[in-house]
XYZ file of C-alpha atoms in Angstrom:
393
model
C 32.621 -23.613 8.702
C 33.797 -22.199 5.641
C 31.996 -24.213 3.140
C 28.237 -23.447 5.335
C 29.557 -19.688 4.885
C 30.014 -20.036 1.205
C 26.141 -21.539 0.749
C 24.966 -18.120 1.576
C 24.323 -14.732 -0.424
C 24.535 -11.668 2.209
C 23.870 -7.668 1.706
C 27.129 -6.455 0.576
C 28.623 -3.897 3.212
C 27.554 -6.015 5.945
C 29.950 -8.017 8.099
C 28.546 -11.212 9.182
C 29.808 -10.868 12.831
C 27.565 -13.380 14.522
C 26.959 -16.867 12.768
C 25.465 -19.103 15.488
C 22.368 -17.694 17.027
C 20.539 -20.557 17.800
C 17.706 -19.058 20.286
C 16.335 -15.661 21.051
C 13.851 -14.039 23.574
C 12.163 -10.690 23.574
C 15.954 -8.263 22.814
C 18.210 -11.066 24.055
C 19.553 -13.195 21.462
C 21.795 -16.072 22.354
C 24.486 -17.821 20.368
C 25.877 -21.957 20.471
C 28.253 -21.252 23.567
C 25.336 -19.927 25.431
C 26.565 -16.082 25.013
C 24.124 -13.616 25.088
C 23.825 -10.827 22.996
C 21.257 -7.338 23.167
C 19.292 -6.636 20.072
C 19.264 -2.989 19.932
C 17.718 -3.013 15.996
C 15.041 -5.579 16.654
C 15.917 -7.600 13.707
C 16.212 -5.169 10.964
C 13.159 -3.108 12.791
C 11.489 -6.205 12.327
C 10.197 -6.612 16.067
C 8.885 -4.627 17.708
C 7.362 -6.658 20.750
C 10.534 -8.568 20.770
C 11.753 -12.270 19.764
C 9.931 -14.986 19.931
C 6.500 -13.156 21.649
C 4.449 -16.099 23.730
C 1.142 -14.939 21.903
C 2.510 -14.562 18.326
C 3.948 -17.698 18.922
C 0.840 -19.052 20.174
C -1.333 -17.600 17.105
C 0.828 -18.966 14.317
C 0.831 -22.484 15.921
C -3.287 -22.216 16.262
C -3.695 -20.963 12.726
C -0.994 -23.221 11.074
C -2.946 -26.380 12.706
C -6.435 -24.659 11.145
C -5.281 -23.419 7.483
C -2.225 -21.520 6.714
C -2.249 -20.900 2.930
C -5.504 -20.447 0.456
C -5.600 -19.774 -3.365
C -6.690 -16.781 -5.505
C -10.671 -17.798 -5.223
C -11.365 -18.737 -1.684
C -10.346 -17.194 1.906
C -10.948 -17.425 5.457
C -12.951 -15.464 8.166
C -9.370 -14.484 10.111
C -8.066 -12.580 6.966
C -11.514 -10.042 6.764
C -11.145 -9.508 10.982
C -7.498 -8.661 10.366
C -8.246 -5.988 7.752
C -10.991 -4.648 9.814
C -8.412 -3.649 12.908
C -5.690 -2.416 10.032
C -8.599 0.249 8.446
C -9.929 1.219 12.045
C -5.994 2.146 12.887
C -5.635 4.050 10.054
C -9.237 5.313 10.054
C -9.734 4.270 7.010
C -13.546 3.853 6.304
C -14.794 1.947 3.455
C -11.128 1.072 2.553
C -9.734 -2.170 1.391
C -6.061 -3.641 2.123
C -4.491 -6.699 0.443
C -1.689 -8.919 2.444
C 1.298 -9.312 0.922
C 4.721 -10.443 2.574
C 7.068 -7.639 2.731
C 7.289 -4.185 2.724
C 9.129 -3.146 -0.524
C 5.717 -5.359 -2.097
C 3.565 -3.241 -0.231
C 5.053 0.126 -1.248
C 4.934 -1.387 -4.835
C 1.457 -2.312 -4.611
C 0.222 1.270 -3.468
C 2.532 2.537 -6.161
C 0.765 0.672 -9.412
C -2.757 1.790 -7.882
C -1.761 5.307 -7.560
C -0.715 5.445 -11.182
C -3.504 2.906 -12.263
C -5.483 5.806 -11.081
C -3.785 9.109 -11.433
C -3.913 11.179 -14.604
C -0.573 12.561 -14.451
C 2.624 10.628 -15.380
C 4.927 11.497 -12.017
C 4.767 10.751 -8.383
C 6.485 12.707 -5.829
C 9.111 11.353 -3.297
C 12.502 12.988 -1.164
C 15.382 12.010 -2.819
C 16.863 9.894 -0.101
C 13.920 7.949 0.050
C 14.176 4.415 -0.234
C 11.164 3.140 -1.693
C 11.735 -0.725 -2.235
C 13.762 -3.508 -3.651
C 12.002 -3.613 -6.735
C 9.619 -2.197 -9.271
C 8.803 1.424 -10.259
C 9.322 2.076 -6.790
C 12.559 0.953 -6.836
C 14.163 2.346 -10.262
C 12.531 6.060 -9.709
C 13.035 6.781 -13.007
C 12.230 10.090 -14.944
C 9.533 9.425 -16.684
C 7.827 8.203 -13.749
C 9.276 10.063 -10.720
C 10.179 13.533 -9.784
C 12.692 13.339 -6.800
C 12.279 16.500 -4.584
C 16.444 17.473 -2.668
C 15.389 18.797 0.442
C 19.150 18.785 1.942
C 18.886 22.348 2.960
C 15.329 22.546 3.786
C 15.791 21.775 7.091
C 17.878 24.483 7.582
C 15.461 27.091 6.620
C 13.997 29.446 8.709
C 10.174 28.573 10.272
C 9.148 31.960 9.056
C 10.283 31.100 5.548
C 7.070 30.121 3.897
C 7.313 27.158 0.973
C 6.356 29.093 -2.345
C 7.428 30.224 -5.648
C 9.853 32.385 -4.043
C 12.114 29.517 -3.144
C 13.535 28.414 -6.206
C 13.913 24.383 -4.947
C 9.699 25.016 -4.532
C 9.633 26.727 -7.964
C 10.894 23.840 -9.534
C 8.562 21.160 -8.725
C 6.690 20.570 -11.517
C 3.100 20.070 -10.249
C 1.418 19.998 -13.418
C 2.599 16.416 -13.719
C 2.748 15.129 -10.350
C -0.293 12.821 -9.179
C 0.611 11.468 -6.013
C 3.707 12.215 -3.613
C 4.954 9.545 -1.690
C 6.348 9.861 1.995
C 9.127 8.023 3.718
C 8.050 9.856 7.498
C 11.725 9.207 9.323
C 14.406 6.445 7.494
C 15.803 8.327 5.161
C 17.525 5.270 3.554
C 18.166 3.960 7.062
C 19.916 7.372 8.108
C 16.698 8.417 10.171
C 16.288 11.884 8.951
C 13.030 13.827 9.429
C 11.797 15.995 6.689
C 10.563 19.550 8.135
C 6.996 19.729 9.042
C 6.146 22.780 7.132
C 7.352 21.156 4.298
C 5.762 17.921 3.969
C 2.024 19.609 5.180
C 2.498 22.182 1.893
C 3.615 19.612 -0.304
C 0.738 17.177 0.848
C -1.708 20.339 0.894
C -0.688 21.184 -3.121
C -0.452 17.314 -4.017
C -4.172 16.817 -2.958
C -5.791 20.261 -4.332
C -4.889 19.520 -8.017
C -6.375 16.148 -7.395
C -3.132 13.800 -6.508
C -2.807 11.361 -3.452
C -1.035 10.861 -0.873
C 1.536 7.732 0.034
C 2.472 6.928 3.101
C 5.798 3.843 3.617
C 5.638 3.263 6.855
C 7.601 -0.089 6.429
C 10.412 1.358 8.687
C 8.415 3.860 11.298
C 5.045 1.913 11.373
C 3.514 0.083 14.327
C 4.806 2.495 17.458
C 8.013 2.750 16.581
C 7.928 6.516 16.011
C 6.189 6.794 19.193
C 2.505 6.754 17.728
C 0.631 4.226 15.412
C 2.315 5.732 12.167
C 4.755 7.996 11.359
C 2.448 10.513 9.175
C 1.215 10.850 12.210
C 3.648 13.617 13.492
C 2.628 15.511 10.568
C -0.728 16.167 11.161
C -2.097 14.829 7.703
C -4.193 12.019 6.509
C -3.034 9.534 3.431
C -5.151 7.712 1.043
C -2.577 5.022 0.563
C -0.589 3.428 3.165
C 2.300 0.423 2.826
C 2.799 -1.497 6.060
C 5.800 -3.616 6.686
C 8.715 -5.235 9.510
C 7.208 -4.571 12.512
C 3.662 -5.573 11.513
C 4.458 -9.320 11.789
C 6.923 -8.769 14.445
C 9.468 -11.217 12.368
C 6.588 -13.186 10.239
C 6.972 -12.189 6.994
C 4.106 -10.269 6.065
C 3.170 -6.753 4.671
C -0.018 -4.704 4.083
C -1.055 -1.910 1.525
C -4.272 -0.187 2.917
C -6.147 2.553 0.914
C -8.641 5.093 1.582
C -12.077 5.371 0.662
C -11.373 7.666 -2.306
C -8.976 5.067 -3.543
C -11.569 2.136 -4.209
C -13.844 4.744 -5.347
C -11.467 5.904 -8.376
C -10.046 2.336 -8.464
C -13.986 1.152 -9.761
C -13.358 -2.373 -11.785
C -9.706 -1.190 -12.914
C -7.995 -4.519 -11.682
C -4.560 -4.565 -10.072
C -2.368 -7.299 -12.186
C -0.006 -8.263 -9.113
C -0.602 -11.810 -8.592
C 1.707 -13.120 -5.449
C 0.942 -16.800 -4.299
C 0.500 -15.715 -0.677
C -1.343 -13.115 -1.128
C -3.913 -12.624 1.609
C -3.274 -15.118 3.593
C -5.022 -16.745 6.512
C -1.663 -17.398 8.618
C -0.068 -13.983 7.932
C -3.366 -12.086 8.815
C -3.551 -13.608 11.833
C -0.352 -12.386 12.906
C -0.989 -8.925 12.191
C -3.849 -9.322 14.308
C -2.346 -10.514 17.282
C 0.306 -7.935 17.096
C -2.208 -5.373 16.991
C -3.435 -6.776 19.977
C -0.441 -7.196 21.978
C 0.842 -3.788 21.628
C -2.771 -2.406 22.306
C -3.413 -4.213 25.368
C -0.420 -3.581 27.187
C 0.368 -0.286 25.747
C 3.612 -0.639 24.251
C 3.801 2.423 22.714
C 3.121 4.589 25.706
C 5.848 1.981 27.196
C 8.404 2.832 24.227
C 7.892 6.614 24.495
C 9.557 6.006 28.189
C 12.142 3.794 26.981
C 13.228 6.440 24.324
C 13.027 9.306 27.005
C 15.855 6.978 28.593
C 17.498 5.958 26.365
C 17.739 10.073 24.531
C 18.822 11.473 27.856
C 21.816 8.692 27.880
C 22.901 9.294 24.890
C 23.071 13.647 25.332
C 25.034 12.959 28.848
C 27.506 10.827 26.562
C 27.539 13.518 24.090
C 28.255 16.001 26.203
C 31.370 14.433 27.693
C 32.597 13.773 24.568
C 33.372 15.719 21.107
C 32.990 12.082 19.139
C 29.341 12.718 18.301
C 28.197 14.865 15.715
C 24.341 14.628 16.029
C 21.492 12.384 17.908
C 18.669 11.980 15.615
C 15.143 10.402 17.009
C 11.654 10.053 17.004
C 9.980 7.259 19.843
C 12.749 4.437 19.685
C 14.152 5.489 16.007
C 17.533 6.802 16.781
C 20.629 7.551 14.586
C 24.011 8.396 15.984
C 26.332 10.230 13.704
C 29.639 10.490 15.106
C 32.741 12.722 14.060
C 34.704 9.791 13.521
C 35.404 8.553 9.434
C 33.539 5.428 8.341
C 36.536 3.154 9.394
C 36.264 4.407 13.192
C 32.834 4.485 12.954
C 33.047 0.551 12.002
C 35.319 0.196 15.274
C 32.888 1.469 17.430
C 30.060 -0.893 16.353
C 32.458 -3.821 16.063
C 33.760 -2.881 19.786
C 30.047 -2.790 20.758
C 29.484 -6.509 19.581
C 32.017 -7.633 21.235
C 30.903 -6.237 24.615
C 27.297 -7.988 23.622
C 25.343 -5.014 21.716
C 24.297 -5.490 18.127
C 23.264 -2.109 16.441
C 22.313 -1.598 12.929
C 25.559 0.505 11.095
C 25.179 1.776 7.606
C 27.126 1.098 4.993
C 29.694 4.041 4.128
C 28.272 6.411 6.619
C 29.453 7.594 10.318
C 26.374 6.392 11.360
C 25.112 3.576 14.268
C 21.283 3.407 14.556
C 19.566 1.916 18.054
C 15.543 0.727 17.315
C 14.838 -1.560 19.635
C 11.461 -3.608 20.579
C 9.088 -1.301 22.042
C 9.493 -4.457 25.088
C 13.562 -3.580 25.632
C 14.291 -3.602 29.378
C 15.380 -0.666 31.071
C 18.698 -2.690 32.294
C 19.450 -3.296 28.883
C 19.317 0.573 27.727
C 21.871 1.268 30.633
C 24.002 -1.619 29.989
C 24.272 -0.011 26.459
C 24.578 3.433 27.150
C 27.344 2.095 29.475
C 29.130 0.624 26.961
C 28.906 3.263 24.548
C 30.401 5.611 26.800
C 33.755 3.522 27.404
C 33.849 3.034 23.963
C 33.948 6.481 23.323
C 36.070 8.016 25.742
């Protein structure tokens, strides 16, 4: 065992707890010795109509036998019909997406046509964004980002308009910023959600000096908010849009979408990103059929009752016990922050495994975070919420 666990590069701050998975269906994954284990952060929010879905299944073994893979100068019917049902979710008339493979490309992508386009040097983002694994996106740096601390804006009061009275708002420096990029929920993984007034008046003063607006919804895309998209809580419409995880509900494939307005300015000013599976037959038909299944038998409606559930569980737990600091969630995006320091905090969760519940925990935080499929039986949320509870008290 040790030399197959030296062959292998992990994320650092992660504990490898569970080495032998060898089969998984919908949340349930199960390891060699036949033990079964709940998957309470579908993947890495990576699926949300669960493990090993019959029809994706079905569509990747239909497509694989027809044509999988094409070059830079000829494509395939399937990979048109898929962008059609990704612009008619996002309303996005006369738009144009590209396929990529995963979500930190997608963000990038938007990200080099916003500036390809924009005529100021900075775009906008929150400061605990995380943008990427890579690329401009990635880096943030100065001369190419302005990152907006809004720590204490949730905090203020609703009757506290955003304006040049608030120093933090002062200090923006419009004049230079082209497009301002929105993470709608992760926060880095901590699932924070930046105030409402907020994000409309930056969006509102982005767009009327001319700038765009950016939308990753790699982490709170495809009903896992509770709706479509994220942005869609906040009652405003993007031009660019970076789709990611959940969109190939484990397949690993990604989308950047854009607006109308986008192509327009775009013209002939070419995008040099070349990626060898870039729009790809296989991968577009996957986002198709996961449009599909979640459409058809209304999984998000279905997840909106699951989180009701599971939320209600989790403030009975918190009210028998002082361990919990705050419940944070939108649909079935939830982050628990407990009282405890990072070491009990890594107790809990590994107590947790060991009674058959994998969460997601972030590194050096008191925080456990529970996104499961949008396809999670009921039984499942109560066997948790269960556990939690004796782990607690």
């Amino acid at each position: 065992m040790k030399q197959d666990e030296d062959r292998l590069l992990w994320y650092p701050g992660n504990e490898l707890l569970l080495r032998d998975i060898v089969t998984a269906e919908n949340c349930h994954l199960y390891d060699a010795s036949g033990r079964r284990y709940v998957d309470l952060e579908a993947g890495v929010w990576c699926t949300p109509i669960g493990h090993a879905n019959p029809r994706v299944l079905a569509v990747i073994a239909e497509q694989s036998a027809r044509i999988a893979h094409t070059g830079f100068s000829y494509s395939s019917q399937v990979v048109e019909d898929a962008a059609g049902e990704i612009l008619s979710l996002l309303d996005f008339s006369r738009g144009k997406c590209v396929f990529l493979c995963s979500g930190s490309e997608a963000v990038e992508y938007g990200v080099r046509v916003a500036q390809s386009i924009t005529n100021r040097p900075l775009l906008m983002t929150m400061v605990d964004s995380y943008c990427g694994a890579y690329g401009s996106a990635n880096r943030k740096q100065e001369d190419e980002w302005y990152c907006f601390d809004w720590s204490t804006c949730d905090r203020c009061p609703d009757s506290k308009e955003c304006n040049q009275d608030c120093a933090l708002w002062a200090a923006i420096p419009y004049d230079r910023i082209g497009g301002f990029l929105l993470e709608p929920g992760s926060s880095s993984g901590l699932v924070r959600f930046p105030p409402g007034k907020l994000i409309r008046k930056i969006v509102d003063t982005v767009k009327q000096r001319g700038g765009l607006l950016l939308v990753n919804e790699v982490t709170t895309g495809i009903g896992r908010t509770g709706t479509w998209f994220g942005y869609q809580h906040y009652r405003i419409s993007p031009d660019v849009v970076a789709l990611g995880k959940g969109i190939g509900n484990g397949y690993p494939v990604s989308v950047a979408a854009f607006g109308s307005e986008v192509t327009e300015r775009l013209d002939d000013k070419s995008i040099k990103y070349a990626q060898s599976h870039q729009n790809d037959p296989l991968g577009a038909a996957v986002v198709m059929e996961v449009i599909r299944v979640i459409r058809s038998e209304h999984l998000i409606e279905r997840g909106k009752n699951i989180a009701a559930l599971l939320a209600t569980g989790l403030r009975e737990i918190s009210e028998r016990t002082s361990r919990i600091r705050a419940i944070r969630a939108r649909g079935l995006m939830f982050a628990i922050e407990l009282e405890d320091d990072v070491a009990s905090t890594t107790q809990v969760h590994d107590a947790l495994f060991r009674q058959g519940f994998l969460l997601g925990r972030r590194p050096g935080v008191s925080v456990l975070r529970v996104d499961p499929a949008l396809t999670i039986e009921r039984e499942d949320i109560r066997g948790f919420l269960q556990s939690f509870a004796e782990v607690l008290t």
